[in-house]
Every structure is written in C-alpha cells, then in structure tokens.
Tab-separated table of C-alpha atoms in Angstrom:
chain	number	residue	atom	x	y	z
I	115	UNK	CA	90.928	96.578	106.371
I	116	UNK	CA	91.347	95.186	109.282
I	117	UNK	CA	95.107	95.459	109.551
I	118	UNK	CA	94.183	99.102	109.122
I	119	UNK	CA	92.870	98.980	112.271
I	120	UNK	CA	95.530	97.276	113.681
I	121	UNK	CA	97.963	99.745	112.850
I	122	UNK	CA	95.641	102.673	114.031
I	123	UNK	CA	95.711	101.344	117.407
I	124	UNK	CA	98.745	99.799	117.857
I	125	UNK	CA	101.241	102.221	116.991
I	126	UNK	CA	101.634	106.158	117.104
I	127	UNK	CA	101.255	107.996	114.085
I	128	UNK	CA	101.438	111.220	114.814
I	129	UNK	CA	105.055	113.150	114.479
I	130	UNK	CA	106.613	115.526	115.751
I	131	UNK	CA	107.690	119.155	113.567
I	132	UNK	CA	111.357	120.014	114.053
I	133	UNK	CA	114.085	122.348	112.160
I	134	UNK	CA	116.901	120.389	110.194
I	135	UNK	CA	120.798	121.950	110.168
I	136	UNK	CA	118.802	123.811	106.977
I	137	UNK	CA	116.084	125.234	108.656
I	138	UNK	CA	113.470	122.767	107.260
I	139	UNK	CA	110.817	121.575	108.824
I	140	UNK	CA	111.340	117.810	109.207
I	141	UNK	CA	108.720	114.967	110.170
I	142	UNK	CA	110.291	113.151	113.346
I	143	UNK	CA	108.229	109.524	114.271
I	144	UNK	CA	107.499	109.848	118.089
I	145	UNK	CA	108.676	106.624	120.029
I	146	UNK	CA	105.531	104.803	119.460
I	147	UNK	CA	105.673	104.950	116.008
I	148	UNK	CA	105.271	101.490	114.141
I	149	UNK	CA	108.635	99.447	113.286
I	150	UNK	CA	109.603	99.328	109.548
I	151	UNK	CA	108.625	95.039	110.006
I	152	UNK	CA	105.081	96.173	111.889
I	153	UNK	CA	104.294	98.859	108.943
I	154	UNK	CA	105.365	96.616	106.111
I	155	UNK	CA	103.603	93.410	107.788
I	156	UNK	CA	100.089	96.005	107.993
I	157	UNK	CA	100.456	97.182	104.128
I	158	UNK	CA	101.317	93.314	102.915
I	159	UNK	CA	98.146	92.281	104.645
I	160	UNK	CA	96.135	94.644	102.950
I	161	UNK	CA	97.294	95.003	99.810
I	162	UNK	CA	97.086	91.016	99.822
I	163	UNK	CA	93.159	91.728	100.389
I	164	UNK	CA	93.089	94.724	97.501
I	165	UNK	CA	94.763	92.319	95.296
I	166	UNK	CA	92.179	89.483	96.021
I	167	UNK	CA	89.187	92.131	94.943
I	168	UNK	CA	91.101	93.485	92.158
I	169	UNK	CA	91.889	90.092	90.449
I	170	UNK	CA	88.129	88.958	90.850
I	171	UNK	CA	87.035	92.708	89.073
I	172	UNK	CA	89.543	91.752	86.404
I	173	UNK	CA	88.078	88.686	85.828
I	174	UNK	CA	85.007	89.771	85.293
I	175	UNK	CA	85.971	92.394	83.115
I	176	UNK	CA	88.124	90.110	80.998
I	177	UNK	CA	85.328	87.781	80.808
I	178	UNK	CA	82.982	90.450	79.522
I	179	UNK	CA	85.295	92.031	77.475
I	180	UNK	CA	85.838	88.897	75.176
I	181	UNK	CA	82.229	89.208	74.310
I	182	UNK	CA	82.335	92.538	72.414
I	183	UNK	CA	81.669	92.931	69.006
I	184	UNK	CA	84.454	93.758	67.385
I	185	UNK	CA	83.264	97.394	66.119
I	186	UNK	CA	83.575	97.868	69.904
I	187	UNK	CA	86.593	95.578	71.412
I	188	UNK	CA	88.534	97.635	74.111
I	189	UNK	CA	85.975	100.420	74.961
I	190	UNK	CA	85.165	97.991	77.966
I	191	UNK	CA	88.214	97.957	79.423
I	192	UNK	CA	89.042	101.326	78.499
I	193	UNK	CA	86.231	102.931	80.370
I	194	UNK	CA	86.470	100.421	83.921
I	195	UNK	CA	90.156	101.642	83.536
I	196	UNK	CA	89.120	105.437	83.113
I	197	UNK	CA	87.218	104.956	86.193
I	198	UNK	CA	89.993	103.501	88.140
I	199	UNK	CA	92.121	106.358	87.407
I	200	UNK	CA	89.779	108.653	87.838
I	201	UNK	CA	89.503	107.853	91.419
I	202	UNK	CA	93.137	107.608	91.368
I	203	UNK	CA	93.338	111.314	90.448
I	204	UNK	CA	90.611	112.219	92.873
I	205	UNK	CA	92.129	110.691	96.132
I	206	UNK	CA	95.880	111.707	95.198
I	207	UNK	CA	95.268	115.482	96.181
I	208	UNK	CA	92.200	114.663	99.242
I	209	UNK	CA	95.170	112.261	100.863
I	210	UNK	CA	97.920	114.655	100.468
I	211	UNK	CA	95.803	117.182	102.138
I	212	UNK	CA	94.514	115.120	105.018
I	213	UNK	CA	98.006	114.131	105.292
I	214	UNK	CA	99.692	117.840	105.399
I	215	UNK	CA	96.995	119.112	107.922
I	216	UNK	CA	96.217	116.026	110.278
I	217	UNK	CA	99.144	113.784	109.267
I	218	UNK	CA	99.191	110.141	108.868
I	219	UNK	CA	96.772	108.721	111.338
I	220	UNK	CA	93.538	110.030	109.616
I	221	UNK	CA	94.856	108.756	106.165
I	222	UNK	CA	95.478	104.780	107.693
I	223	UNK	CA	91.765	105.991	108.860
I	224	UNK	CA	90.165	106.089	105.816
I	225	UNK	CA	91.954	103.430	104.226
I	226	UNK	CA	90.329	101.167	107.127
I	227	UNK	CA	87.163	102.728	106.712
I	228	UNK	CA	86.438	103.419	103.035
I	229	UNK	CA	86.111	100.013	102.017
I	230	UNK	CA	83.040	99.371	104.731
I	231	UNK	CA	81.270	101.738	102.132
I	232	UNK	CA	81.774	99.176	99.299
I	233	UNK	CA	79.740	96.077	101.299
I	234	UNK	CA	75.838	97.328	100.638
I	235	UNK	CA	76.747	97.346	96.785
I	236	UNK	CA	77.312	93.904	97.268
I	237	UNK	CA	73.658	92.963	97.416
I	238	UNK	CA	73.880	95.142	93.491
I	239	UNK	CA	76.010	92.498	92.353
I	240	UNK	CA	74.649	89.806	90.170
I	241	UNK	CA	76.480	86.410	89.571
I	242	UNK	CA	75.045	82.879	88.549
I	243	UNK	CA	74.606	80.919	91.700
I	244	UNK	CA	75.873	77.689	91.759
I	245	UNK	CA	77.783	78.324	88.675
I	246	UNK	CA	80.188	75.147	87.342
I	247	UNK	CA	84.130	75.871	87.969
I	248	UNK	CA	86.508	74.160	86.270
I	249	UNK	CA	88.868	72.122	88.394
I	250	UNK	CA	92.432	73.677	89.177
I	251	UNK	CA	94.054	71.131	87.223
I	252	UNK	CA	92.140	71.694	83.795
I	253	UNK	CA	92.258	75.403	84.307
I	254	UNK	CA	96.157	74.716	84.925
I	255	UNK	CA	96.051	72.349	81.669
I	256	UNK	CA	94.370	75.525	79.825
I	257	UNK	CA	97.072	77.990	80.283
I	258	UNK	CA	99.734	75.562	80.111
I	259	UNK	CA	97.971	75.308	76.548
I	260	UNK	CA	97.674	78.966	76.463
I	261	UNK	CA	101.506	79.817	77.344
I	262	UNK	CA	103.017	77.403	74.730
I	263	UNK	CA	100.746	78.839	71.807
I	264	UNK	CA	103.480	81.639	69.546
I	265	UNK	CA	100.626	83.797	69.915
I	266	UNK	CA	101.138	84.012	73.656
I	267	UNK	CA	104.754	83.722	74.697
I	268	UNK	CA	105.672	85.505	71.781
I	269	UNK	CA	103.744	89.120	72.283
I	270	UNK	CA	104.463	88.554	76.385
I	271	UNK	CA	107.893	88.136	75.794
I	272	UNK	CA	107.610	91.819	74.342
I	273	UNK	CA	105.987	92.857	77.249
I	274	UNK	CA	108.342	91.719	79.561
I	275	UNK	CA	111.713	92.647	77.781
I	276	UNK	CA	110.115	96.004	77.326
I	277	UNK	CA	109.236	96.860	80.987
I	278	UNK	CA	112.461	95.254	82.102
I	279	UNK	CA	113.823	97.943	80.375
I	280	UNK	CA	112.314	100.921	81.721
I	281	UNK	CA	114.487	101.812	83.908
I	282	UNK	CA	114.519	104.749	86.075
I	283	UNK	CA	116.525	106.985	87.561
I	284	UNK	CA	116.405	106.274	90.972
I	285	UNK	CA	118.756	109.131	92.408
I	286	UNK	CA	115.716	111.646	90.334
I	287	UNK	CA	113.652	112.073	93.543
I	288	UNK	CA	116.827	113.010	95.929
I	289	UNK	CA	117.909	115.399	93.456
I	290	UNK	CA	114.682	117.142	93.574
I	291	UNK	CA	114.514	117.185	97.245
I	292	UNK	CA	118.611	118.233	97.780
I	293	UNK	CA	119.676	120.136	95.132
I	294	UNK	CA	116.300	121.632	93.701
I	295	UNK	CA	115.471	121.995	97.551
I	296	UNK	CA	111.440	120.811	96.443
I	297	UNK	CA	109.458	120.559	98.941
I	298	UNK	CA	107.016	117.932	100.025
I	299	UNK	CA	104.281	119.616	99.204
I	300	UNK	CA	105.792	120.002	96.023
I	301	UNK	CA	106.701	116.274	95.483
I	302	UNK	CA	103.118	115.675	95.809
I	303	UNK	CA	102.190	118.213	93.538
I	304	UNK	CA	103.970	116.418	90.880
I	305	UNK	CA	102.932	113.240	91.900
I	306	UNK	CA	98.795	114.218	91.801
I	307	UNK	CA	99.629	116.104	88.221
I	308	UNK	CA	100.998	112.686	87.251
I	309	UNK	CA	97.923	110.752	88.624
I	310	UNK	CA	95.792	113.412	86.638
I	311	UNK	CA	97.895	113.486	83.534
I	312	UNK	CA	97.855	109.114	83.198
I	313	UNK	CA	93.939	109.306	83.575
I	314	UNK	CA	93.934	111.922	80.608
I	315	UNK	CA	96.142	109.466	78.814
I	316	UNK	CA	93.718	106.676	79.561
I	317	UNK	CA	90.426	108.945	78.039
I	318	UNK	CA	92.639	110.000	74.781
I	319	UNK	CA	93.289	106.436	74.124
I	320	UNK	CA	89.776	105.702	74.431
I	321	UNK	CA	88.997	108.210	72.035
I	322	UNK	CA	91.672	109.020	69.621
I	323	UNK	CA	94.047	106.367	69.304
I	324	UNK	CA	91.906	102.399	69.894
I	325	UNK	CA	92.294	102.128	66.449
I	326	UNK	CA	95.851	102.451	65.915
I	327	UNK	CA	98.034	99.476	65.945
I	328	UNK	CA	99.528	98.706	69.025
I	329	UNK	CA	103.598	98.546	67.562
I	330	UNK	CA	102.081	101.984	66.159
I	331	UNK	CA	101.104	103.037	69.778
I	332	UNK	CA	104.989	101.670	71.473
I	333	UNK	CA	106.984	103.076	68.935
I	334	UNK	CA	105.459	106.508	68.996
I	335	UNK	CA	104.607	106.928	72.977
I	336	UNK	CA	108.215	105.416	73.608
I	337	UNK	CA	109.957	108.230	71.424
I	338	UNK	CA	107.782	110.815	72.879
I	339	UNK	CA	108.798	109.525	76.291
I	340	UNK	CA	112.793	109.292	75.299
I	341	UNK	CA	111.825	113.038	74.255
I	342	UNK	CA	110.683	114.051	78.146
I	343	UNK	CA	113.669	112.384	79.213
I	344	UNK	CA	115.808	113.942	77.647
I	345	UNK	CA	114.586	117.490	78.777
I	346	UNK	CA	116.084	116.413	82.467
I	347	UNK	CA	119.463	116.732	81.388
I	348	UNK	CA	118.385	120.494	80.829
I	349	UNK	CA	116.970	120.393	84.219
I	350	UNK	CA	119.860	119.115	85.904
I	351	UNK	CA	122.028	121.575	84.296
I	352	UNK	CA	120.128	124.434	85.057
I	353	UNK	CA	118.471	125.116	81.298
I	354	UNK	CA	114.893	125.734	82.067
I	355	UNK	CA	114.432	128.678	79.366
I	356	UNK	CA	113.297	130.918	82.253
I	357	UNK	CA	110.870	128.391	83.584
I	358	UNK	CA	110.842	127.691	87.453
I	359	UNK	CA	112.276	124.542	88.029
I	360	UNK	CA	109.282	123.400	89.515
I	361	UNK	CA	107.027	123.932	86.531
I	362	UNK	CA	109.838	122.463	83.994
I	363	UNK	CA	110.242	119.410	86.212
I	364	UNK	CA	105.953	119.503	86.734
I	365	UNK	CA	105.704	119.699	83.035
I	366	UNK	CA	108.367	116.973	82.106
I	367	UNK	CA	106.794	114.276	84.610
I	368	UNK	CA	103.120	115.316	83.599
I	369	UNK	CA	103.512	114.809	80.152
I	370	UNK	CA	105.409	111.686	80.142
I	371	UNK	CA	102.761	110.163	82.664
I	372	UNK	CA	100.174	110.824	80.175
I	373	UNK	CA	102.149	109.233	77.329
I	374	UNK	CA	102.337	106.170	79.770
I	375	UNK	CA	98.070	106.504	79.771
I	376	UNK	CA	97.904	106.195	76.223
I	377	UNK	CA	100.654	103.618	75.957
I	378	UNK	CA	99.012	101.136	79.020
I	379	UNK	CA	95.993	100.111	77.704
I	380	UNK	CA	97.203	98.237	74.408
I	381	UNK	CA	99.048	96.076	76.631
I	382	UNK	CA	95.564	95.344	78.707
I	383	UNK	CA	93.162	94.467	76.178
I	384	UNK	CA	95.914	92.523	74.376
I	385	UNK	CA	96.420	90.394	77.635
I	386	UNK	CA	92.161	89.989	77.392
I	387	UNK	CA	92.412	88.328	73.902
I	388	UNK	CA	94.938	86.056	75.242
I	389	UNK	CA	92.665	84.521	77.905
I	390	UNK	CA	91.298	81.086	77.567
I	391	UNK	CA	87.662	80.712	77.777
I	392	UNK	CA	86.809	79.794	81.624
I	393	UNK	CA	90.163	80.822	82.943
I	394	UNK	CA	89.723	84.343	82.677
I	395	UNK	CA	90.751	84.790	85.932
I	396	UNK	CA	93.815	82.763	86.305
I	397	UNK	CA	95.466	83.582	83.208
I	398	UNK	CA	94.743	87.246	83.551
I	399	UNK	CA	96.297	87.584	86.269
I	400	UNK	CA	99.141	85.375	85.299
I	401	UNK	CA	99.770	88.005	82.305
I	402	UNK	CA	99.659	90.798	84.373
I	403	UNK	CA	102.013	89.340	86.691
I	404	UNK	CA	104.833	89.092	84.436
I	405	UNK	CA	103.982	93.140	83.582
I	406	UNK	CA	104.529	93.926	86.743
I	407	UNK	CA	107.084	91.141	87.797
I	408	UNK	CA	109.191	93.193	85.092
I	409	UNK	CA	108.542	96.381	86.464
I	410	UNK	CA	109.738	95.073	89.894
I	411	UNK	CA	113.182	94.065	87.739
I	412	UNK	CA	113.590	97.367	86.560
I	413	UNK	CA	112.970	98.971	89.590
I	414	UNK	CA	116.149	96.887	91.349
I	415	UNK	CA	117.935	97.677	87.437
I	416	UNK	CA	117.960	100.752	88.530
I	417	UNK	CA	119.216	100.905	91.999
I	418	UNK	CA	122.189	98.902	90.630
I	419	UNK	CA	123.121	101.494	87.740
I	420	UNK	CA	123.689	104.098	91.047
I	421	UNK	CA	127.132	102.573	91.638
I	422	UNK	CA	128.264	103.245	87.976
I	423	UNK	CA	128.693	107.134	89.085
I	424	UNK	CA	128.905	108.940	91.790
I	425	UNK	CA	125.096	110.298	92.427
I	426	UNK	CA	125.024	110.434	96.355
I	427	UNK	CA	123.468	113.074	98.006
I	428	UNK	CA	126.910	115.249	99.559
I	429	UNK	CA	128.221	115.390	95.682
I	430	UNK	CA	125.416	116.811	94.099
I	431	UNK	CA	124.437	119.455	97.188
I	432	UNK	CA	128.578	119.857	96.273
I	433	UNK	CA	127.641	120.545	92.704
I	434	UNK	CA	129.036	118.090	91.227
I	435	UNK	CA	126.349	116.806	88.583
I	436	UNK	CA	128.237	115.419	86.084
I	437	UNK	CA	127.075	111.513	87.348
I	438	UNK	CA	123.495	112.994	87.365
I	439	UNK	CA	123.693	114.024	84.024
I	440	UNK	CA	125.074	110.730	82.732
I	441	UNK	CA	122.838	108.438	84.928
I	442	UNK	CA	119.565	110.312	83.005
I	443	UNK	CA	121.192	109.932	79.475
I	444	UNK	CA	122.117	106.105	80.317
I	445	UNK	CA	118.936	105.051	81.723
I	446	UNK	CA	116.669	106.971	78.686
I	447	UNK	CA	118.827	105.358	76.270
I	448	UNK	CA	117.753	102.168	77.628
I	449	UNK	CA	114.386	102.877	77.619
I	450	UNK	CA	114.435	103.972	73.671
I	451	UNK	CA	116.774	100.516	73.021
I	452	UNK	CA	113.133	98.238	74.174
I	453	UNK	CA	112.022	99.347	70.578
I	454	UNK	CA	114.751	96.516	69.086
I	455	UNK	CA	111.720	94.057	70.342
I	456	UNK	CA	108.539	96.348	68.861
I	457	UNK	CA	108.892	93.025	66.131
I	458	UNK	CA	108.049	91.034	68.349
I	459	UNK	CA	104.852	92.695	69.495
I	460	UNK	CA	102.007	92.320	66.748
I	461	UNK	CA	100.151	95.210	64.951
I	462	UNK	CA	96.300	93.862	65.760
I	463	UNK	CA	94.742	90.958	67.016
I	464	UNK	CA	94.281	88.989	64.211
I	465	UNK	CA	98.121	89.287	63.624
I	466	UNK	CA	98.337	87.725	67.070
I	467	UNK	CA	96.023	85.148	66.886
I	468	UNK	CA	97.773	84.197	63.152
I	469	UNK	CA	101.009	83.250	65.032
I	470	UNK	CA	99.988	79.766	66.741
I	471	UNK	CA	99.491	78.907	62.476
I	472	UNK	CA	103.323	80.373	61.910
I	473	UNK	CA	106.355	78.437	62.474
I	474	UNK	CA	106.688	77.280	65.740
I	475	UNK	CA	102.989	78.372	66.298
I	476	UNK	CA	102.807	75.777	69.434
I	477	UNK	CA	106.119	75.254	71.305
I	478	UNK	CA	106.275	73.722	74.604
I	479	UNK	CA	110.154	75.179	74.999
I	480	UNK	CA	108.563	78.946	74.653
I	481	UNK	CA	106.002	78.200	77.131
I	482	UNK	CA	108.565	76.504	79.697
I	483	UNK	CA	110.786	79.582	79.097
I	484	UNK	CA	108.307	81.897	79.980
I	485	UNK	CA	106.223	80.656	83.112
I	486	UNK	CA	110.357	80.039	84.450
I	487	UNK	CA	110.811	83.426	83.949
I	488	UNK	CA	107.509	84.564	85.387
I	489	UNK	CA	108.123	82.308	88.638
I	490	UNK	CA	111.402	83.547	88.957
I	491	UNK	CA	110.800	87.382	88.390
I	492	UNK	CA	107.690	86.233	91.172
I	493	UNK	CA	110.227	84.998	93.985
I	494	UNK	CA	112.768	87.404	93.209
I	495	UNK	CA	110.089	90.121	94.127
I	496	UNK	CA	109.096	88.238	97.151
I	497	UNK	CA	112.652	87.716	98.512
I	498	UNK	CA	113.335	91.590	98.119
I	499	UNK	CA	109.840	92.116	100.062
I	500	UNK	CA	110.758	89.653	102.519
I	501	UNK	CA	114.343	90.812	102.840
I	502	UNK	CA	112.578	94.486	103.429
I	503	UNK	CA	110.510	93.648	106.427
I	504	UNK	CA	113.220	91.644	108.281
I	505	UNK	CA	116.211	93.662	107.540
I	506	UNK	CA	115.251	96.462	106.075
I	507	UNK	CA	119.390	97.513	106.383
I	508	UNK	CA	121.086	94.954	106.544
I	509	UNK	CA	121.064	93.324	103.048
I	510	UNK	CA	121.287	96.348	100.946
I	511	UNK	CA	123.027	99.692	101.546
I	512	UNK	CA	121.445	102.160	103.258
I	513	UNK	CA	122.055	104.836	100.459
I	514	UNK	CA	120.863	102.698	97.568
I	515	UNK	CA	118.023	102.017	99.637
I	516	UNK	CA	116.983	106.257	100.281
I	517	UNK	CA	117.509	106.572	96.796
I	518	UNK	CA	115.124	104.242	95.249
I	519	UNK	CA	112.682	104.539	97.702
I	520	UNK	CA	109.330	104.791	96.087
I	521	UNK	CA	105.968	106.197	97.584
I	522	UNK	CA	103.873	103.372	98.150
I	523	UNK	CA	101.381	105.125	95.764
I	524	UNK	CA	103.954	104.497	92.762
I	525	UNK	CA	104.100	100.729	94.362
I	526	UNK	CA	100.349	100.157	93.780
I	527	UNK	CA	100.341	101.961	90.515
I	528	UNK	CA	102.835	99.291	89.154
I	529	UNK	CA	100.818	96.288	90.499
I	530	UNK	CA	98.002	97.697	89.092
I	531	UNK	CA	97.730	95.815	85.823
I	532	UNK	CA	99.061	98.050	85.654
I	533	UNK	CA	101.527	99.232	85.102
I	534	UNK	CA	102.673	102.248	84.204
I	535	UNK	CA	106.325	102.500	82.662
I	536	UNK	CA	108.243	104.614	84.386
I	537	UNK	CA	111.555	106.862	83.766
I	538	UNK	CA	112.319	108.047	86.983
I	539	UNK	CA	111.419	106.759	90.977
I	540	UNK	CA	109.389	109.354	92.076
C-alpha cells in the first residue's frame, strides 16, 4: 500500500496523446514518468505484501477445508475461489475504464487506497489467541516427511511437468495489435471476457463437474483447449467463417479461459489433501509454488521458441505468416503432449493417499528431486525478476522482450494459486 503511495507522488503518471506514422493514438510517458527499476521496485513491494495476506487466507482455508465431510470436500475451496474471481471479473472492466478516461494515476490510486477498506473487518476476524505454533524446524521436518511420501511427489510431479508445458505463444498479442490492428480497448475487452469466462469456469466446476475424477477433468479440458487452439491457425489465416476477427479471436480466448476455470480447481483441493496437519500454511504454499514456479518456466519456454521462425513484427505487417502459423501449431501440440503424464496424476483422493502403501510409497530420492526442482524453478524466477529491474535491456533482446510482455494482470493471475494454464501471452 504504501509503495502505492510512493509511486503516486514520486513520479508522473499522466501521458501524453500523440499520432503514430499510422495515425494511432499512442500513450507517450511525460519526463517524470517512473523508471522501469522505480515501477518494478513499487509493484515487487506490494505484491510482496498481497502475497503475505494471500498465503495467510490460504492457510486458513486449507486448514478448514481438511475438515469437511467428505459428501462435501471441495465446495469450500470452490466457493472462496468463486469469490476471488468474482472480484476479479468485477475490477477487470471498472480499471480499464478508470484507466481509458483518467489514465494511470487514479488506478495506482485505488490500489493504495482499497486495501484501507479491508482494516475494520479485521476486528470480524476470529482466531485463537495465544494459539501453540509449531517450531520452524518440526514444521520443516513435516513437509520434508510430506515431499518424500509417493503420494506427494508423485501427483506434483504431474503438476509441474504439465504447466511446464503450457506454453504460449508469445508473438499472439503483437499479432493482434499489428496485423489485426486491435485496439487497446479491444485487448482489454478480451482480457475482462477472459476474467469473466475463468470465474464461470470456476461456478461450473462447483456445480457440474466436483465429482468427476480429476485425470477425467485434464484429459477432457486439455483436448477442449488443444481444440481453441487450433481455431487460431484459422485466425491467422484469415478463416473466420464471416465472423469479425474480433469476435472469433473474443470467442477463442473466452472459451479456453473458462476451460482453464473448470480445469484449476482439481489441482487446488488436491494440493489441500496433501497438507500436513499444522503446516497448512507452509506446505500450501510450497505446492502452489511449484504451480506457478512452472508457469514462470513456460512463460520463458515460450519466448525461446520465437527464434525457431521468423515472427517479428515488420514480417507479419509484411504478410508473411507462415512462422505465425507454425509457432501456434508447435506450441498447442505441446500443450496436448502434457497428457503422456495424466498417469501420473491420480483419479480421486483415496487413489492418492493409496500411493505412500505402493512401491516406493516413501522415497527420500523423489522428495530431494522435487524440493531441487522447486528451489531452482524459485531462483530462476527471481534472477529473471531481478535481471528485469536492473537491466531491463540489456540481458535479453529487446524484441523477445515486447513480445512476451504480459499485463501485469496475467502476472498475478499465475501467482494466484493459481494458476491458470495458458496458450497464448495476452
């Protein structure tokens, strides 16, 4: 909140409107505006705060979750989830607004702001004073227990292969803009149908599919998803049956965000059932950070598969699509190919918990091999971060960079235990 502030009154963000060689209006930062280390320094220090919040509501929620009856497991999380998205879809369009009329400054604004309203519900919240806390190093001892069980590592490892391999294409957005000649306005309509599609996906889960298995729930969703895809290729070649290529692009990315709402919370209330009793917290978020850890993996996945062809910006405005075309087919195959692990992922709980009594039920190999790969995904995403805010140009190409640039709303929706798979950087 308070770096908020900071950036309110320490920089200019207000812009100025000018014509590009197109006749576009174009944004242009005034010379006060606030440096790319500045900006990224503000957003780290508050998302670091959001993060603290959201891991203690997690906790709680995993905590209570555990003690459903089993008629009932997952409505819990499903509806604190449907709320979170629900606000999700309501701010999406109210920011996009405030941000088209009065531009940036009243959005940084509110985000200082709307979190003051949050402090008199504190006095709503109860909690057991004085309440016993296990010491760090028998909570540590826990998971350490935790990560070694088959029943663990194994249906993580699933987890992680599978949203390593969602990758994107990240030249999707400058196509849009370029050669589609969207609009901003129209990038955020497709973003807020997105935000409103996943929250739809979230409330059909809840209510149609909780009691399918959750390989049932992956295999489906993920051939679905390959399906939406696919229907790019169409776009990019200019197939759209008669449809505006706004609505055929608004329909493809709706509908494949709200198969990524019914596919998200499986993955969720699997991660609850994994928890250790007391170290709800900890091992919560430890799960969810090697979801998202993988999504941050994909993300730089896909920035590297730009150099296979040719997908800058002067050779598709030249019309040459043919690298476009092969880029989406490429990257959706790849997404499809995470089903060769769906065998790895059980069908219900009790399949889960019957692993630590299969072969190999307890192996302290699995559980070194995963919390390596977890810290290592971890520092790889904090050197990139790091590497961002000092030299934001220097380390990485300047076009690779433009191209899988994502809005920082798409950021937070992958950290958000999120984690929705995505096909393409929007």
């Amino acid at each position: 909140m308070a770096s908020m502030f900071a950036l309110l009154f320490h920089s200019d963000l207000t812009f100025d409107v000018v014509q590009d060689d197109e006749e576009r209006s174009v944004n242009v930062p005034r010379e006060g505006a606030p440096s790319i280390a500045f900006l990224s320094t503000c957003f780290l220090l508050f998302g670091t705060g959001f993060w603290f919040a959201d891991v203690m509501a997690d906790s709680i929620v995993a905590e209570k979750a555990k003690l459903e009856p089993e008629a009932t497991r997952g409505h819990l999380q499903s509806t604190c989830y449907a709320c979170r998205f629900f606000g999700l879809m309501i701010a999406a369009p109210f920011s996009s607004v405030i941000y088209s009329v009065w531009g940036p400054k009243y959005v940084i604004a509110l985000m200082g702001v709307l979190p003051l309203v949050m402090l008199p519900l504190i006095v709503m919240f109860w909690e057991t004073k004085n309440a016993y806390v296990k010491p760090t190093r028998e909570q540590c001892a826990e998971i350490w227990g935790a990560v070694c069980s088959r029943s663990v590592w194994q249906p993580m490892g699933f987890v992680y292969l599978y949203n390593l391999m969602q990758v994107g294409n990240a030249a999707w957005r400058e196509f849009l803009k370029s050669v589609l000649g969207f609009t901003a306005n129209q990038l955020n309509a497709l973003l807020i149908a997105a935000y409103v599609l996943l929250y739809l996906g979230i409330i059909a889960y809840k209510n149609y599919f909780i009691s399918w298995s959750w390989r049932s729930v992956y295999i489906w969703t993920t051939f679905i998803n390959g399906f939406f895809s696919m229907l790019q290729v169409l776009l990019i070649n200019g197939y759209t049956f008669g449809i505006s290529p706004f609505w055929f692009a608004l329909g493809d990315d709706a509908f494949a965000d709200f198969i990524s709402g019914i596919q998200f919370l499986p993955t969720t209330i699997m991660m609850v059932q994994l928890c250790p009793a007391g170290s709800e917290g900890a091992s919560y978020a430890m799960f969810t950070t090697v979801n998202n850890s993988a999504l941050t993996l994909s993300s730089a996945l896909s920035t590297m598969l730009l150099g296979i062809w040719d997908v800058s910006k002067e050779t598709m405005v030249g019309g040459d699509l043919s690298g476009m075309t092969k880029l989406t087919i490429l990257t959706t195959f790849i997404q499809v190919a995470a089903l060769a692990f769906v065998g790895l992922l059980p069908r219900y709980k009790e399949d889960m918990m019957n692993l630590a009594s299969q072969a190999g039920g307890v192996s302290k190999f699995g559980g070194f091999v995963f919390l390596s790969i977890t810290f290592l995904s971890v520092a790889y995403a904090i050197v990139v971060g790091i590497l961002n805010i000092v030299s934001p140009d220097g380390w990485e190409s300047r076009e690779n960079v433009i191209l899988s640039a994502t809005p920082v709303t798409r950021l937070v929706h992958q950290f958000n235990s999120n984690a929705k798979p995505g096909r393409t950087d929007m």
